[in-house]
Amino acid sequence: MSATDIDTDQIIPARFLTTTSREGLGSKLFHDWRFTGNGAANPEFILNQSESDGCEILVAGRNFGCGSSREHAPWALLDYGLRAVISTEIADIFRSNSLKNGLLPIVVNKATHDWLLDNPGCEVRIDVEKSTITLPNGTMATYPIDHFARYCLLEGIDQLGFLQNHSDAITNFEETRPWKP
Amino acid sequence: MHTARTLFEKVWSQHLVKDETPETPAILYIDLHLIHEVTTPQAFSLLRERKLGVRRPDLTLGTMDHSTPTTPVRSFKDLAVVGEGAANQVIKMQENCKEFGLELHGFDSDFRGIVHVIGPELGATQPGKTIVCGDSHTSTHGAFGALAFGIGTTEVGHVLATQCLLQRKPKTLAININGQLQSGVTAKDVILATIGHIGVDGGTGHVIEYRGSAIDAMDMEARMTVCNMSIEAGARAGMIAPDETTIAYLDGRPQSPRGKDWDMAVARWLALRGDPGAEFDKSISINADELSPMATFGTNPGMVIPVGDVIPDNTGDASFRKALDYMQLSPGKPLSQSRVDVVFIGSCTNSRVSDLQQAADIMRGRKVADGVRMLVVPGSQQIKKAAELIGLDKVFIESGAEWRESGCSMCLGMNGDTVPAGHLSVSTSNRNFEGRQGIGARTILASPMTAAASAIEGRVADPRRYL
Ligand code: SF4
């Protein structure tokens, strides 16, 4: 999906946000690109083509996930069966939302990105521990990821639990700050 | 000795429960958590699953705005939410706030409105605070010198439970806007031109600080319009240093400090301004003298030109081509040839009294063109009341526009207010993404003045001929 600036309104249109749970959003993923006006699958859309069958990694153009902060976007991608998004640039809030849900946002250089776009359906190895991605032709690249985010992913650490463990420090901050909101 | 610090660095460091290390992000304390019906239900479910309460209900403020109807009614009791999902969301919001003891400005509140409009209106938004909300346009509150940014639903849960967030320190970007805006050129044009200049990812990873004489000269409503669209430039947040204008705005608001507390707060607020010589990671300059009214022509806010210009040709770029196809526009043609079907004045970008006033000044004594539907949606019930007091509602109604209850409305079309497929809309909102205002809707972003002029002419129009 080479288009640049794919925003979260495309990933999951606003009219599907009236849900109060996080399940089942995969069926609405890229809804208005995936389906034509009468609800039939749009044969021209990449996810509806045979080369996308069974794929777990989405390769998308620069600035993927920009726009609205809706966490429904990574929920929908995950629910659809995707586990990683690769781009040359990924928008801030989307990246943070993805990591919190175990969807890997991976930023690669333009050469790797171009290669991936030219070779849809190929098998790519992602090593979360080493933060590397290996292409079938053997090329390996490291991708940037926050230490802590990687640690949480690998150890299954829950960030809320981490924060709760600091409740004494939080109380102390509340009591000793020079002004109160 | 302290090194010179920027506004952002001052606010950031005042909220560190724990500083970041290479291994762990900072723990940042949050002073104000704004919540609305769309991005909270799953967060409340998490609290229930873990048997947790809300740590600081007193620092949490709720409203309903996205899924709520804006059809004019005599009493809020007559408001009927459109669609089962939306109605369910509204009910859940009421239940959740009741169960967890949170202040909610629901249908019966005089202060109900768009979350980013009511925070400042209530005086809950204050300089030097950290403010978050499960909504990307939280950047709006940065106009007061607060550090305000959007978060996801998981993080909403974190803040509800611990009043804190795990954050990496962002970089800083100074945008210097000096000079004087010509008449007919507004804050909306400034921010659209800025996004056109730096691109929709120009601010990624950064917090913007807007500075310069053009910003100093703006009132608070204009500053909010500028900071509001920081996210459209990819930035986490946008900030403006508090000054006398900020203080005058906050004086006497329901939640503003009073008496001696007020004097102390004012001294603290004025000290937030960045130190001379403080360094930014990046900095750019924009000349306000040269700006004209702007309008977008594509499907992201960076695809923007002066309203009288012809659409540029960048058709070598596939995404550009795709955007123009969607918009049914062609390179080389003036935008002003495009026939307009819908005009929307509203959203957290441009729904405040001054926005409505600017549009009304152009509409007064004129008519909405045949075939154009014009919707005017005040940002809050307070704004609605204030506008009605000075007769703006009558100006709009007499010119053939609809005057509605407050809410997000056609900004994202979740509440039943949508632009029909294929129709061209001139909108004062902040996003022209494909389908944002309805399936197949084609959106042109512009200022309230440009929107009003376009309603009169039925074409995308330069407002300066009506001044
Ligand atoms: S007015 Fe639009 S952008 Fe603002 S909060 Fe509502 S939906 Fe979001």
Coordinates of C-alpha atoms and ligand atoms in Angstrom, one line a residue, chain B residues 65-66 114-116 135 137 228 347-349 407-408 411-412 430-431 436, ligand 1:
Chain B
D65 CA -19.9 16.0 21.8
H66 CA -19.0 13.6 19.0
I114 CA -17.0 20.3 22.2
V115 CA -14.4 19.1 24.7
H116 CA -11.8 21.5 23.4
D135 CA -8.6 13.1 21.1
H137 CA -7.1 18.0 18.9
N228 CA -5.7 23.2 17.3
S347 CA -15.7 22.3 15.0
C348 CA -13.1 22.8 17.7
T349 CA -11.1 24.8 15.1
G407 CA -21.4 19.6 19.0
C408 CA -18.8 18.2 16.6
C411 CA -16.6 17.8 11.4
L412 CA -16.6 14.0 11.4
N430 CA -9.6 20.6 10.5
R431 CA -9.6 17.4 8.4
R436 CA -14.2 12.4 6.9
Ligands
SF4_1 S1 -14.9 19.1 16.4 FE1 -14.0 17.6 15.1 S2 -11.8 17.6 15.5 FE2 -12.8 18.7 17.1 S3 -13.1 17.2 18.8 FE3 -15.0 17.2 17.5 S4 -14.6 15.7 16.0 FE4 -12.6 16.1 16.9

